[in-house]
Each structure stands twice: as structure tokens, then as C-alpha cells.
PDB file of C-alpha atoms in Angstrom:
ATOM      1  CA  GLN A   1     -14.716 -15.802   8.992  1.00 51.00           C
ATOM      2  CA  ALA A   2     -18.280 -17.102   7.634  1.00 45.00           C
ATOM      3  CA  ALA A   3     -19.541 -13.251   7.068  1.00 48.00           C
ATOM      4  CA  GLY A   4     -16.970 -13.002   4.116  1.00 48.00           C
ATOM      5  CA  PRO A   5     -17.626 -16.320   1.608  1.00 52.00           C
ATOM      6  CA  VAL A   6     -20.908 -15.457   1.824  1.00 46.00           C
ATOM      7  CA  LYS A   7     -21.316 -11.660   0.808  1.00 58.00           C
ATOM      8  CA  ALA A   8     -23.007 -11.087   4.278  1.00 65.00           C
ATOM      9  CA  ARG A   9     -23.419  -6.721   4.874  1.00 70.00           C
ATOM     10  CA  GLU A  10     -25.206  -7.512   7.610  1.00 76.00           C
ATOM     11  CA  ALA A  11     -22.405  -8.092   9.201  1.00 78.00           C
ATOM     12  CA  ILE A  12     -20.835  -5.691   8.758  1.00 85.00           C
ATOM     13  CA  GLY A  13     -21.767  -3.860  11.489  1.00 87.00           C
ATOM     14  CA  ASP A  14     -20.192  -6.407  13.760  1.00 87.00           C
ATOM     15  CA  LEU A  15     -17.226  -6.856  11.710  1.00 89.00           C
ATOM     16  CA  ILE A  16     -15.820  -3.197  12.472  1.00 92.00           C
ATOM     17  CA  PRO A  17     -15.346  -2.845  15.530  1.00 93.00           C
ATOM     18  CA  LEU A  18     -13.894  -6.872  15.507  1.00 93.00           C
ATOM     19  CA  ALA A  19     -11.011  -5.529  13.503  1.00 93.00           C
ATOM     20  CA  ALA A  20      -9.729  -3.117  16.197  1.00 91.00           C
ATOM     21  CA  SER A  21     -10.072  -6.215  19.118  1.00 92.00           C
ATOM     22  CA  PRO A  22      -6.601  -7.211  21.167  1.00 93.00           C
ATOM     23  CA  ASP A  23      -6.840 -10.711  19.447  1.00 94.00           C
ATOM     24  CA  ARG A  24      -4.537 -10.154  16.285  1.00 94.00           C
ATOM     25  CA  LEU A  25      -6.221 -13.404  14.993  1.00 94.00           C
ATOM     26  CA  LEU A  26      -9.241 -12.093  15.404  1.00 93.00           C
ATOM     27  CA  ALA A  27      -8.484  -8.005  14.099  1.00 94.00           C
ATOM     28  CA  ILE A  28      -7.233  -9.937  11.415  1.00 95.00           C
ATOM     29  CA  ALA A  29     -10.075 -11.808  10.294  1.00 92.00           C
ATOM     30  CA  ALA A  30     -12.627  -9.161  10.692  1.00 92.00           C
ATOM     31  CA  LEU A  31     -10.355  -7.753   7.947  1.00 94.00           C
ATOM     32  CA  ALA A  32     -10.366 -10.680   5.964  1.00 92.00           C
ATOM     33  CA  SER A  33     -14.375 -10.946   5.997  1.00 90.00           C
ATOM     34  CA  MET A  34     -14.691  -6.796   5.329  1.00 92.00           C
ATOM     35  CA  THR A  35     -12.471  -6.990   2.284  1.00 93.00           C
ATOM     36  CA  GLU A  36     -14.313 -10.734   0.754  1.00 89.00           C
ATOM     37  CA  ILE A  37     -17.388  -8.630   1.062  1.00 89.00           C
ATOM     38  CA  ALA A  38     -16.485  -5.150   0.281  1.00 89.00           C
ATOM     39  CA  ASP A  39     -18.774  -2.591   1.870  1.00 91.00           C
ATOM     40  CA  GLU A  40     -18.094   0.863   2.182  1.00 93.00           C
ATOM     41  CA  GLN A  41     -18.880   0.948   5.475  1.00 93.00           C
ATOM     42  CA  ALA A  42     -15.433   0.087   6.518  1.00 93.00           C
ATOM     43  CA  LEU A  43     -13.574   1.837   4.826  1.00 95.00           C
ATOM     44  CA  PRO A  44     -13.028   4.296   7.568  1.00 96.00           C
ATOM     45  CA  THR A  45     -11.677   1.506   9.715  1.00 95.00           C
ATOM     46  CA  GLY A  46      -9.738   0.209   6.765  1.00 96.00           C
ATOM     47  CA  GLN A  47      -8.051   3.948   6.792  1.00 96.00           C
ATOM     48  CA  ALA A  48      -7.466   4.372  10.263  1.00 96.00           C
ATOM     49  CA  LEU A  49      -6.075   0.683   9.892  1.00 96.00           C
ATOM     50  CA  LEU A  50      -3.034   1.830   7.882  1.00 96.00           C
ATOM     51  CA  GLY A  51      -1.376   3.245  10.316  1.00 94.00           C
ATOM     52  CA  SER A  52      -1.191   0.256  12.604  1.00 95.00           C
ATOM     53  CA  SER A  53       1.854  -1.322  13.920  1.00 94.00           C
ATOM     54  CA  ASP A  54       1.911  -4.939  12.986  1.00 95.00           C
ATOM     55  CA  LEU A  55       2.545  -6.187   9.662  1.00 96.00           C
ATOM     56  CA  ALA A  56      -0.120  -7.875   8.767  1.00 96.00           C
ATOM     57  CA  ILE A  57      -3.200  -5.889  10.106  1.00 96.00           C
ATOM     58  CA  ARG A  58      -1.416  -2.808   8.002  1.00 96.00           C
ATOM     59  CA  LYS A  59      -1.176  -5.745   4.841  1.00 97.00           C
ATOM     60  CA  ALA A  60      -5.217  -7.066   5.650  1.00 96.00           C
ATOM     61  CA  ALA A  61      -6.363  -3.568   5.513  1.00 97.00           C
ATOM     62  CA  ILE A  62      -4.574  -2.095   2.614  1.00 98.00           C
ATOM     63  CA  ALA A  63      -6.540  -5.513   0.878  1.00 97.00           C
ATOM     64  CA  LEU A  64      -9.539  -3.943   2.768  1.00 97.00           C
ATOM     65  CA  VAL A  65      -8.551  -0.130   1.136  1.00 98.00           C
ATOM     66  CA  ALA A  66      -7.788  -1.631  -2.519  1.00 98.00           C
ATOM     67  CA  LYS A  67     -11.050  -2.791  -2.651  1.00 96.00           C
ATOM     68  CA  PHE A  68     -12.849   1.047  -3.563  1.00 97.00           C
ATOM     69  CA  PRO A  69      -9.626   2.374  -5.986  1.00 97.00           C
ATOM     70  CA  ASP A  70     -10.675   5.703  -6.337  1.00 96.00           C
ATOM     71  CA  ARG A  71     -11.153   5.788  -2.459  1.00 97.00           C
ATOM     72  CA  ALA A  72      -7.071   3.202  -1.857  1.00 98.00           C
ATOM     73  CA  ARG A  73      -5.319   6.552  -4.406  1.00 97.00           C
ATOM     74  CA  THR A  74      -6.462   9.072  -2.473  1.00 97.00           C
ATOM     75  CA  ILE A  75      -5.861   8.084   1.210  1.00 97.00           C
ATOM     76  CA  ALA A  76      -2.231   6.651  -0.665  1.00 98.00           C
ATOM     77  CA  LYS A  77      -1.370   9.655  -1.779  1.00 97.00           C
ATOM     78  CA  GLN A  78      -2.095  11.790   1.717  1.00 96.00           C
ATOM     79  CA  GLN A  79      -0.101   8.780   3.317  1.00 96.00           C
ATOM     80  CA  MET A  80       3.192   9.681   0.990  1.00 96.00           C
ATOM     81  CA  ASP A  81       2.036  13.331   2.474  1.00 95.00           C
ATOM     82  CA  SER A  82       2.956  12.874   5.817  1.00 94.00           C
ATOM     83  CA  SER A  83       6.500  12.740   7.415  1.00 94.00           C
ATOM     84  CA  ASP A  84       6.086   9.838   9.021  1.00 95.00           C
ATOM     85  CA  GLU A  85       8.995   6.562   6.825  1.00 96.00           C
ATOM     86  CA  ARG A  86       5.933   4.139   7.590  1.00 95.00           C
ATOM     87  CA  LEU A  87       2.763   5.994   6.910  1.00 96.00           C
ATOM     88  CA  ILE A  88       4.797   6.973   3.353  1.00 97.00           C
ATOM     89  CA  ARG A  89       5.906   3.075   3.103  1.00 97.00           C
ATOM     90  CA  THR A  90       2.428   1.673   3.893  1.00 97.00           C
ATOM     91  CA  GLY A  91       1.165   4.543   1.520  1.00 98.00           C
ATOM     92  CA  VAL A  92       3.284   2.982  -1.893  1.00 98.00           C
ATOM     93  CA  GLU A  93       2.449  -0.161  -0.703  1.00 97.00           C
ATOM     94  CA  LEU A  94      -1.521   0.980  -1.542  1.00 98.00           C
ATOM     95  CA  LEU A  95      -1.320   3.316  -4.698  1.00 98.00           C
ATOM     96  CA  ALA A  96       0.660  -0.062  -6.164  1.00 97.00           C
ATOM     97  CA  LYS A  97      -2.236  -2.136  -6.160  1.00 97.00           C
ATOM     98  CA  VAL A  98      -4.918   0.632  -7.547  1.00 97.00           C
ATOM     99  CA  ALA A  99      -2.417   2.370  -9.473  1.00 95.00           C
ATOM    100  CA  ASN A 100      -2.733   3.132 -12.700  1.00 95.00           C
ATOM    101  CA  GLU A 101      -0.063   5.147 -15.450  1.00 95.00           C
ATOM    102  CA  GLU A 102      -0.509   8.093 -14.230  1.00 96.00           C
ATOM    103  CA  ASP A 103      -0.473   6.799 -10.114  1.00 97.00           C
ATOM    104  CA  LEU A 104       3.253   4.581 -11.682  1.00 97.00           C
ATOM    105  CA  THR A 105       4.276   7.832 -12.425  1.00 97.00           C
ATOM    106  CA  PHE A 106       4.150   9.760  -9.257  1.00 97.00           C
ATOM    107  CA  LEU A 107       5.132   6.770  -7.676  1.00 97.00           C
ATOM    108  CA  GLY A 108       8.362   6.950  -9.716  1.00 96.00           C
ATOM    109  CA  ARG A 109       9.034  10.939  -8.432  1.00 96.00           C
ATOM    110  CA  ARG A 110       9.241   9.192  -5.317  1.00 96.00           C
ATOM    111  CA  LEU A 111      12.564   7.281  -6.598  1.00 97.00           C
ATOM    112  CA  ARG A 112      14.487   9.957  -5.789  1.00 96.00           C
ATOM    113  CA  ASP A 113      13.088  10.169  -1.504  1.00 96.00           C
ATOM    114  CA  PRO A 114      16.368  10.459   0.131  1.00 96.00           C
ATOM    115  CA  ARG A 115      14.930   7.608   2.612  1.00 97.00           C
ATOM    116  CA  ALA A 116      16.179   4.704   2.188  1.00 97.00           C
ATOM    117  CA  GLY A 117      12.981   2.411   2.952  1.00 97.00           C
ATOM    118  CA  VAL A 118      11.145   4.797   0.903  1.00 98.00           C
ATOM    119  CA  LYS A 119      12.728   4.096  -3.033  1.00 98.00           C
ATOM    120  CA  ILE A 120      12.951   0.501  -1.847  1.00 98.00           C
ATOM    121  CA  SER A 121       9.520   0.758  -1.510  1.00 98.00           C
ATOM    122  CA  VAL A 122       8.579   2.602  -4.199  1.00 98.00           C
ATOM    123  CA  MET A 123      11.170   0.235  -6.077  1.00 98.00           C
ATOM    124  CA  THR A 124       9.207  -3.436  -5.072  1.00 97.00           C
ATOM    125  CA  ALA A 125       6.075  -1.024  -6.275  1.00 97.00           C
ATOM    126  CA  LEU A 126       7.414  -0.462  -9.990  1.00 97.00           C
ATOM    127  CA  ASN A 127       9.286  -3.901 -10.409  1.00 97.00           C
ATOM    128  CA  GLY A 128       8.125  -4.513 -13.487  1.00 96.00           C
ATOM    129  CA  ARG A 129       6.546  -1.377 -14.587  1.00 96.00           C
ATOM    130  CA  VAL A 130       9.085   1.754 -14.076  1.00 97.00           C
ATOM    131  CA  PRO A 131       7.392   4.590 -16.441  1.00 97.00           C
ATOM    132  CA  ALA A 132       9.882   5.336 -19.268  1.00 96.00           C
ATOM    133  CA  ASP A 133      10.669   9.118 -17.226  1.00 95.00           C
ATOM    134  CA  HIS A 134      11.618   7.223 -14.305  1.00 97.00           C
ATOM    135  CA  ARG A 135      14.237   4.487 -15.532  1.00 97.00           C
ATOM    136  CA  ALA A 136      17.053   6.311 -15.217  1.00 97.00           C
ATOM    137  CA  ASP A 137      16.020   7.154 -11.485  1.00 97.00           C
ATOM    138  CA  LEU A 138      15.970   3.055 -10.922  1.00 97.00           C
ATOM    139  CA  ALA A 139      19.491   3.210 -12.489  1.00 97.00           C
ATOM    140  CA  ALA A 140      21.257   5.760 -10.978  1.00 97.00           C
ATOM    141  CA  LEU A 141      20.208   3.977  -7.628  1.00 98.00           C
ATOM    142  CA  MET A 142      22.910   1.029  -8.500  1.00 97.00           C
ATOM    143  CA  ALA A 143      25.181   3.522  -7.137  1.00 97.00           C
ATOM    144  CA  ASP A 144      23.787   4.193  -4.072  1.00 97.00           C
ATOM    145  CA  PRO A 145      25.748   4.699  -1.616  1.00 97.00           C
ATOM    146  CA  ASN A 146      24.218   2.400   0.947  1.00 98.00           C
ATOM    147  CA  PRO A 147      24.023  -1.244  -0.325  1.00 98.00           C
ATOM    148  CA  LEU A 148      20.503  -2.171   0.275  1.00 98.00           C
ATOM    149  CA  VAL A 149      19.421   0.037  -1.520  1.00 98.00           C
ATOM    150  CA  ARG A 150      21.524  -0.564  -4.548  1.00 98.00           C
ATOM    151  CA  ALA A 151      21.348  -4.703  -4.228  1.00 98.00           C
ATOM    152  CA  VAL A 152      16.861  -3.279  -5.087  1.00 98.00           C
ATOM    153  CA  ALA A 153      17.943  -1.311  -7.206  1.00 98.00           C
ATOM    154  CA  ALA A 154      19.885  -4.412  -9.038  1.00 97.00           C
ATOM    155  CA  ARG A 155      17.006  -6.591  -9.277  1.00 97.00           C
ATOM    156  CA  THR A 156      13.821  -4.251 -10.453  1.00 97.00           C
ATOM    157  CA  ASP A 157      12.862  -4.983 -13.556  1.00 96.00           C
ATOM    158  CA  PRO A 158      12.173  -1.897 -15.203  1.00 95.00           C
ATOM    159  CA  GLY A 159       9.524  -3.986 -17.613  1.00 91.00           C
ATOM    160  CA  ARG A 160       8.957  -2.852 -21.399  1.00 82.00           C
TER     161      ARG A 160
END
């Protein structure tokens, strides 16, 4: 835990295997330290853990990968090409953390995804910054057959 705050780059080699520890708290602490250090050697580990079934580990991996915005964009878009909804949603969340205007437009196109979970993740990601050319898509979701999608659409701020 001390490696992160002091930015001890030499500790990365020791932290990488700890991030895969069966001890969940140890793995999360290792990821947090690697995120603070922000050394590119940790990027493959973060990328691998984006697929974790553990939400806290996925969130920590997203934070780590987002430290490298250009690579994060590529990784997020690769995940969004998956057929696995959890990977797609993780990709949406990652891309939202590093998004520029072009990325927001890319995310906006996903408002038309047939899966409710993906639509909800995209609305959450775009909250307050929905691109103008996708606001009609957001408005259409207020009439979606899924009540949860409708509820999220009604509470999503399109922004200015």
C-alpha cells in the first residue's frame, strides 16, 4: 500500500502478481497502488483484469487503464466489439472515463443497442454530455419497452 503514494516505480514488478491474488483485498490494493504509480508496465495486468467477474476489481482495473488515455480508447473499443455484455459495458465505462468528443459520438451510437444493460451503461456514461446528434436516440429511449431503460432515460441529463 505504501508503493502507490510514494510512486515507487520499482515496486511494479512486485505489484503485478499481487493484482492476481486470490485475496480480493490484496488484489484491489495492488491495483490501486499501480494506478497511483501509473507505470505502463502495469497496463497489460489492468487490461486482463477488465474481464474479472469481481466488480471492485473491474472498477480498479478501469481506473488503472484509464491512466493511459490513448491505449484506454483502443482497449475500450475492442471490448465493445465483444459479444459478451459485461465486456461491452466495461468498455463503455472505460471509454467514458477518457472520452473526447469523437468518443462521445461513438458511445452515442450504442444507444441503439438492443440490450437493455448496454443502453443503460451508455446513458450513464453520457449523462450530462450526450452529443447533439444522439439526443433524439436518448428521447426515444423514454418510450423503450423495458421500464428500467425508460426510467434511466428519463433521468439522463442530455447536457448543453
